[in-house]
Short mmCIF file of C-alpha atoms and ligand atoms in Angstrom, two decimals:
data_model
loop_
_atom_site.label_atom_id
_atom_site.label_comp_id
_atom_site.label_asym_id
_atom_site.label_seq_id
_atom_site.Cartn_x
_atom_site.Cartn_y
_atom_site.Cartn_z
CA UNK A 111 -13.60 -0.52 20.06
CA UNK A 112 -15.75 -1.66 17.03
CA UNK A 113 -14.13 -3.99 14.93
CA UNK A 114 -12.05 -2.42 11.77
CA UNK A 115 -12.31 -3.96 8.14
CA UNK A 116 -8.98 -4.20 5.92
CA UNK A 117 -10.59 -3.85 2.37
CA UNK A 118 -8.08 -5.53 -0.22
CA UNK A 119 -7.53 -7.97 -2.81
CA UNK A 120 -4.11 -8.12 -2.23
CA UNK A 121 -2.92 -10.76 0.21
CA UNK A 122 0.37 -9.08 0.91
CA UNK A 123 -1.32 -5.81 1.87
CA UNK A 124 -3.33 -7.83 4.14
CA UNK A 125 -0.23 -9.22 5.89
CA UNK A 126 0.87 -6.09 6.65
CA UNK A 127 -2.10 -4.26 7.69
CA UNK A 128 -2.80 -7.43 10.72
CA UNK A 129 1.33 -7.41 11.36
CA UNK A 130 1.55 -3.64 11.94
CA UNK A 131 -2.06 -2.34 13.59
CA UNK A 132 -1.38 -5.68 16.41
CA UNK A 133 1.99 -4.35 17.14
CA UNK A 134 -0.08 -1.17 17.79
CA UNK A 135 -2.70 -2.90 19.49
CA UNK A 136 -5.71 -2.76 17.28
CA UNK A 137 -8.08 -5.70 16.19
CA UNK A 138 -8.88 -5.97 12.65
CA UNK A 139 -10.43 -8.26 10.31
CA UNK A 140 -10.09 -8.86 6.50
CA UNK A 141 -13.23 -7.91 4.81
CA UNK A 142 -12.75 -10.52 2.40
CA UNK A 143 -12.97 -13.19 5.25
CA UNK A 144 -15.93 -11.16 6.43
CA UNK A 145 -18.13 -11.16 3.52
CA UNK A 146 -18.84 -13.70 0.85
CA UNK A 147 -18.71 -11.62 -2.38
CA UNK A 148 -15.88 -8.95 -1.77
CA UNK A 149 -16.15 -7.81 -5.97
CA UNK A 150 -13.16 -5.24 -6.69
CA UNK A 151 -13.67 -2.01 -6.67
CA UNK A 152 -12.52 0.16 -10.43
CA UNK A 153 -9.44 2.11 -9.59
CA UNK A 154 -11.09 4.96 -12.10
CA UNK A 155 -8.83 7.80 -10.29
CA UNK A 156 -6.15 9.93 -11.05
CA UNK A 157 -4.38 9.75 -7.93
CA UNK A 158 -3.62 7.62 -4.77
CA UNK A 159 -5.93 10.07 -2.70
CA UNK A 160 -9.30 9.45 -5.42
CA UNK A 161 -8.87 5.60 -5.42
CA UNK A 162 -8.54 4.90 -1.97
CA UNK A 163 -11.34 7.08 -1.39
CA UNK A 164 -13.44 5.30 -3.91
CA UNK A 165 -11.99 1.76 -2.21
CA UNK A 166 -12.98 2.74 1.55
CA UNK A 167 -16.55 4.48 1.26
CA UNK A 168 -17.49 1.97 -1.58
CA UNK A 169 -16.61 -0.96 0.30
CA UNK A 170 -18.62 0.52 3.41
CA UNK A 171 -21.33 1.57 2.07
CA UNK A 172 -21.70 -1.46 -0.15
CA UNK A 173 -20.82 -3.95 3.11
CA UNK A 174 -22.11 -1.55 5.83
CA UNK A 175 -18.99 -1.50 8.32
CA UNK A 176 -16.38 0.62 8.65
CA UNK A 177 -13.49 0.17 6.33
CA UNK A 178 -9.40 0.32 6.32
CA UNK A 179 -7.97 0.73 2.46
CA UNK A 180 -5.45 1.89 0.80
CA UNK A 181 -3.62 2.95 -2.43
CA UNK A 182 -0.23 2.51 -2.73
CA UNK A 183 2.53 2.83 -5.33
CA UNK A 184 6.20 2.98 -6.14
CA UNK A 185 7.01 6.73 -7.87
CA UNK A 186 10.72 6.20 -9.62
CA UNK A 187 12.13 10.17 -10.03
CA UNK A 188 13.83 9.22 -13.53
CA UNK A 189 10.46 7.92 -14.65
CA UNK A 190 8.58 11.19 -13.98
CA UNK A 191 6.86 8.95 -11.19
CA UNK A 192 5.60 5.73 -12.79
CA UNK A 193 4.50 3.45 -12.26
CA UNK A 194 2.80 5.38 -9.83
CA UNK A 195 -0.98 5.06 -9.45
CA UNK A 196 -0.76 2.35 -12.48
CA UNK A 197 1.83 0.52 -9.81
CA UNK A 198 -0.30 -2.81 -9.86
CA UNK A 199 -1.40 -2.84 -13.52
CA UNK A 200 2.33 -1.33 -14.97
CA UNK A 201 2.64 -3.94 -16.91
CA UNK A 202 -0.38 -5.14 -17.68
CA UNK A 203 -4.57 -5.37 -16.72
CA UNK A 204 -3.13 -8.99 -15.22
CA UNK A 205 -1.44 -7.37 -12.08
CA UNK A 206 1.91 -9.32 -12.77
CA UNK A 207 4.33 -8.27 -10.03
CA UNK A 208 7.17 -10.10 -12.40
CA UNK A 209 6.14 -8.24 -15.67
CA UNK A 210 6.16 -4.81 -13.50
CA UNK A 211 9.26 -5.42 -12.18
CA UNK A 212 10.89 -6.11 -15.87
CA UNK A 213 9.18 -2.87 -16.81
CA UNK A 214 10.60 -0.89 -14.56
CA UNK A 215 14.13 -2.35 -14.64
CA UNK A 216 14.29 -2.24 -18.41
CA UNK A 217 13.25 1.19 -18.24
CA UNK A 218 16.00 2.65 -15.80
CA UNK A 219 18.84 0.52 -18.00
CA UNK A 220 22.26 2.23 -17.73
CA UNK A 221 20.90 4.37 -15.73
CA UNK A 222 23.25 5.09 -12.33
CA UNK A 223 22.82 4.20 -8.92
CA UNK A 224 22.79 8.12 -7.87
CA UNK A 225 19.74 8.56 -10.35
CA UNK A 226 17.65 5.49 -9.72
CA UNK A 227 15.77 7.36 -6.40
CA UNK A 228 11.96 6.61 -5.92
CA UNK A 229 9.78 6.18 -3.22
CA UNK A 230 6.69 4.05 -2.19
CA UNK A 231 3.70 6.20 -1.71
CA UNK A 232 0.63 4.99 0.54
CA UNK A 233 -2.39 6.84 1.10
CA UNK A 234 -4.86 5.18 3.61
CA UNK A 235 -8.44 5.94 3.68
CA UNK A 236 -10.95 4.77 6.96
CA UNK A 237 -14.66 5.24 5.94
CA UNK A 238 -18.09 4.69 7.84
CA UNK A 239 -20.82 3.40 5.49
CA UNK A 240 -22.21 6.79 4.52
CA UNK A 241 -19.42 9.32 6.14
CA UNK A 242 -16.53 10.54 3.87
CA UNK A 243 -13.35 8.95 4.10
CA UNK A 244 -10.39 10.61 6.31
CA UNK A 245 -7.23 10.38 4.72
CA UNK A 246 -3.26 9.95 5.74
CA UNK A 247 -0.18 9.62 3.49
CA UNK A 248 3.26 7.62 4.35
CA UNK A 249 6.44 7.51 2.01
CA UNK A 250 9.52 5.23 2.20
CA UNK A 251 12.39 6.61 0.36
CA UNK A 252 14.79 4.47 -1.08
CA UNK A 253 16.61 3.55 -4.78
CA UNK A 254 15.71 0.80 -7.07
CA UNK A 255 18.26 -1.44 -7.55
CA UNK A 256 19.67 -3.18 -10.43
CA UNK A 257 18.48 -6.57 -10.08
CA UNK A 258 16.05 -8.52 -8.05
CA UNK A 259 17.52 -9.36 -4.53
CA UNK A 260 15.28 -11.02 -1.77
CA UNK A 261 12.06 -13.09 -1.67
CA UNK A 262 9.79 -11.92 1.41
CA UNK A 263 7.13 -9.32 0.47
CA UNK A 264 5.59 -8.77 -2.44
CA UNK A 265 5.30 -6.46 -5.44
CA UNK A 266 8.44 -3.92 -6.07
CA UNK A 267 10.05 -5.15 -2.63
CA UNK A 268 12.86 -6.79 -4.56
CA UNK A 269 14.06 -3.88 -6.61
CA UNK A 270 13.56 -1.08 -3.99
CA UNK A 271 16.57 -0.51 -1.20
CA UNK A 272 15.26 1.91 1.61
CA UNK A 273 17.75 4.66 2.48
CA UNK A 274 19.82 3.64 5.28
CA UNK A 275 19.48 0.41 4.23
CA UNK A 276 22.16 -1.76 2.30
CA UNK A 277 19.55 -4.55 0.94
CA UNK A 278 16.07 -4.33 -0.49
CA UNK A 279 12.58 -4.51 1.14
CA UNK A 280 12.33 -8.73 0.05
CA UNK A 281 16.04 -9.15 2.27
CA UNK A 282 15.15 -7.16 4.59
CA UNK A 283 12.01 -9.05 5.69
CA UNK A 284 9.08 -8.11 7.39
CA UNK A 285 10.03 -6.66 10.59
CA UNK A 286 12.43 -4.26 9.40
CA UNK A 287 9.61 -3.37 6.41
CA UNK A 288 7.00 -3.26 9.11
CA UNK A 289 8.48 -0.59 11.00
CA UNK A 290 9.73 1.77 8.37
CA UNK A 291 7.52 1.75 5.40
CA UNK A 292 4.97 3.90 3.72
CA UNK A 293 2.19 1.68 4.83
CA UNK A 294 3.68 1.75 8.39
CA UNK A 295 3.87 5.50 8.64
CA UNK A 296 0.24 6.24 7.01
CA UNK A 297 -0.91 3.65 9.65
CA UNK A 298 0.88 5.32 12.17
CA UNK A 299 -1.39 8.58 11.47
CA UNK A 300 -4.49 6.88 11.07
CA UNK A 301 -4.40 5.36 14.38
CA UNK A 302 -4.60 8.34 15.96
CA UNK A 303 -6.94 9.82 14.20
CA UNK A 304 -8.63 7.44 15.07
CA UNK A 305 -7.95 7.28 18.77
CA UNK A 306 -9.24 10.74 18.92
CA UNK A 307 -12.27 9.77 16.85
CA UNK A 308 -13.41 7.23 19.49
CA UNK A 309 -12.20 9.70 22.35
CA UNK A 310 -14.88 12.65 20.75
CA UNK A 311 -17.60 9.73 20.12
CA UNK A 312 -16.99 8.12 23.42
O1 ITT B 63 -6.41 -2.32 -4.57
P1 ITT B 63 -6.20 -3.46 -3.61
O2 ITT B 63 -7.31 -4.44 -3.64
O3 ITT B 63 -5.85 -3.02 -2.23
O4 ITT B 63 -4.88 -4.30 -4.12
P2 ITT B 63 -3.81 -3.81 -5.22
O5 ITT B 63 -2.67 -4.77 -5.23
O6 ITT B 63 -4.52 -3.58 -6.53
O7 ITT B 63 -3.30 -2.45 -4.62
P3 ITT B 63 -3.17 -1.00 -5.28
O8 ITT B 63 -4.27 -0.77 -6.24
O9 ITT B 63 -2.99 -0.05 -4.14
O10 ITT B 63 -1.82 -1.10 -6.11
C1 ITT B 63 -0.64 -1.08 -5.40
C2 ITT B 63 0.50 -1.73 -6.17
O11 ITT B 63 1.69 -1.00 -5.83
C3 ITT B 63 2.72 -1.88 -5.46
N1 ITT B 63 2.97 -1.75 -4.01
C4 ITT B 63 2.22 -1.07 -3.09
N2 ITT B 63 2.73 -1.22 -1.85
C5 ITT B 63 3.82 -2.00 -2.00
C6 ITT B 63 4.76 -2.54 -1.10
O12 ITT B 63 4.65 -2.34 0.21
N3 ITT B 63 5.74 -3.29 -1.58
C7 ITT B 63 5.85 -3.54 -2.89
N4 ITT B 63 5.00 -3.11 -3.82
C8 ITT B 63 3.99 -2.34 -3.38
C9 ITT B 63 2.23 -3.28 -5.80
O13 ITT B 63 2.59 -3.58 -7.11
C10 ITT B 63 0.73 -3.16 -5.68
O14 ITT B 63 0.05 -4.12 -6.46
MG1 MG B 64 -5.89 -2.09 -6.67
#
């Protein structure tokens, strides 16, 4: 099978995407290990599906290989879904993981445990230089918690308790995150699509 590029800036993404597609046996590199001048790509979209879109057929066309992205999220039901799309720049164009966490703690204050339910959103986009992208979507559901608790992972791990759960993504680590969260599940589909791609193409 050719080999895969994970386009992303962000290194705990990265983690993830090697960690989960070698438990399911596939061989990917990081495009920014590939290439000398990975520039970012403007998030100018509305939604998770139009910015990874833009990330995977950019990146392919600009790089010429085929291309694993995503755009992912954390939609809080009392918020009317923020952060949302804006997840990495909540709090700022600086993409401060502590200043989005304040944000979105200050902003559920007082408010109860049986009202703080969200979910991570990921929508993953594989593009051929040229082709359109083909998309799949994977939620974890969970509640965001009062405080911080837990230091693996990155981004809203240490507010957000999965359901079933009785600690947050950053205690839970990442082999228990691994197998049960939105990035898990959209890979999940994607491989195979995939699968089937290669069976078709031979
Ligand atoms: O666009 P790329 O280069 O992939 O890197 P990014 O960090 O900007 O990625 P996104 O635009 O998809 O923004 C996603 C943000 O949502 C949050 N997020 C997404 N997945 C998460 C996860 O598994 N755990 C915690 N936070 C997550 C985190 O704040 C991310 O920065
Ligand atoms: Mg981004």
């Amino acid at each position: 099978m050719k080999t895969i590029y994970v386009a992303t800036t962000n290194k705990g993404k990265i983690k993830e995407f090697e960690q989960i597609l070698s438990a399911l046996s596939i061989k990917v590199e990081s495009l920014q290990d590939h290439v000398s001048n990975m520039e970012d790509v403007e998030e100018t979209g509305d939604t998770f599906e139009e910015n990874a879109i833009l990330k995977a057929e950019t990146y392919a066309k600009r790089h010429q290989v085929p291309v694993l992205a995503d755009d992912s999220g954390l939609e809080v039901n009392a918020l009317d879904g923020e952060p949302g799309v804006y997840s990495a720049r909540y709090a700022g164009e600086d993409k401060n993981d502590q200043a989005n966490i304040d944000k979105v703690l200050n902003k559920l204050k007082g408010v109860e445990i049986d009202q703080r339910q969200g979910a991570f959103v990921c929508v993953m986009a594989y593009a051929e230089p040229g082709d359109k992208a083909v998309l799949t979507e994977g939620k974890c559901h969970g509640v965001i918690t009062e405080t911080r608790q837990g230091h693996d992972g990155f981004g809203y791990d240490p507010i957000f308790q999965p359901n079933g759960y009785e600690q947050t993504l950053a205690e839970l680590g990442a082999q228990v995150k691994n197998e049960i969260s939105h990035r898990r599940h959209a890979l999940n589909e994607m491989v195979q699509i995939l699968s089937e791609k290669v069976k078709v193409e031979g």
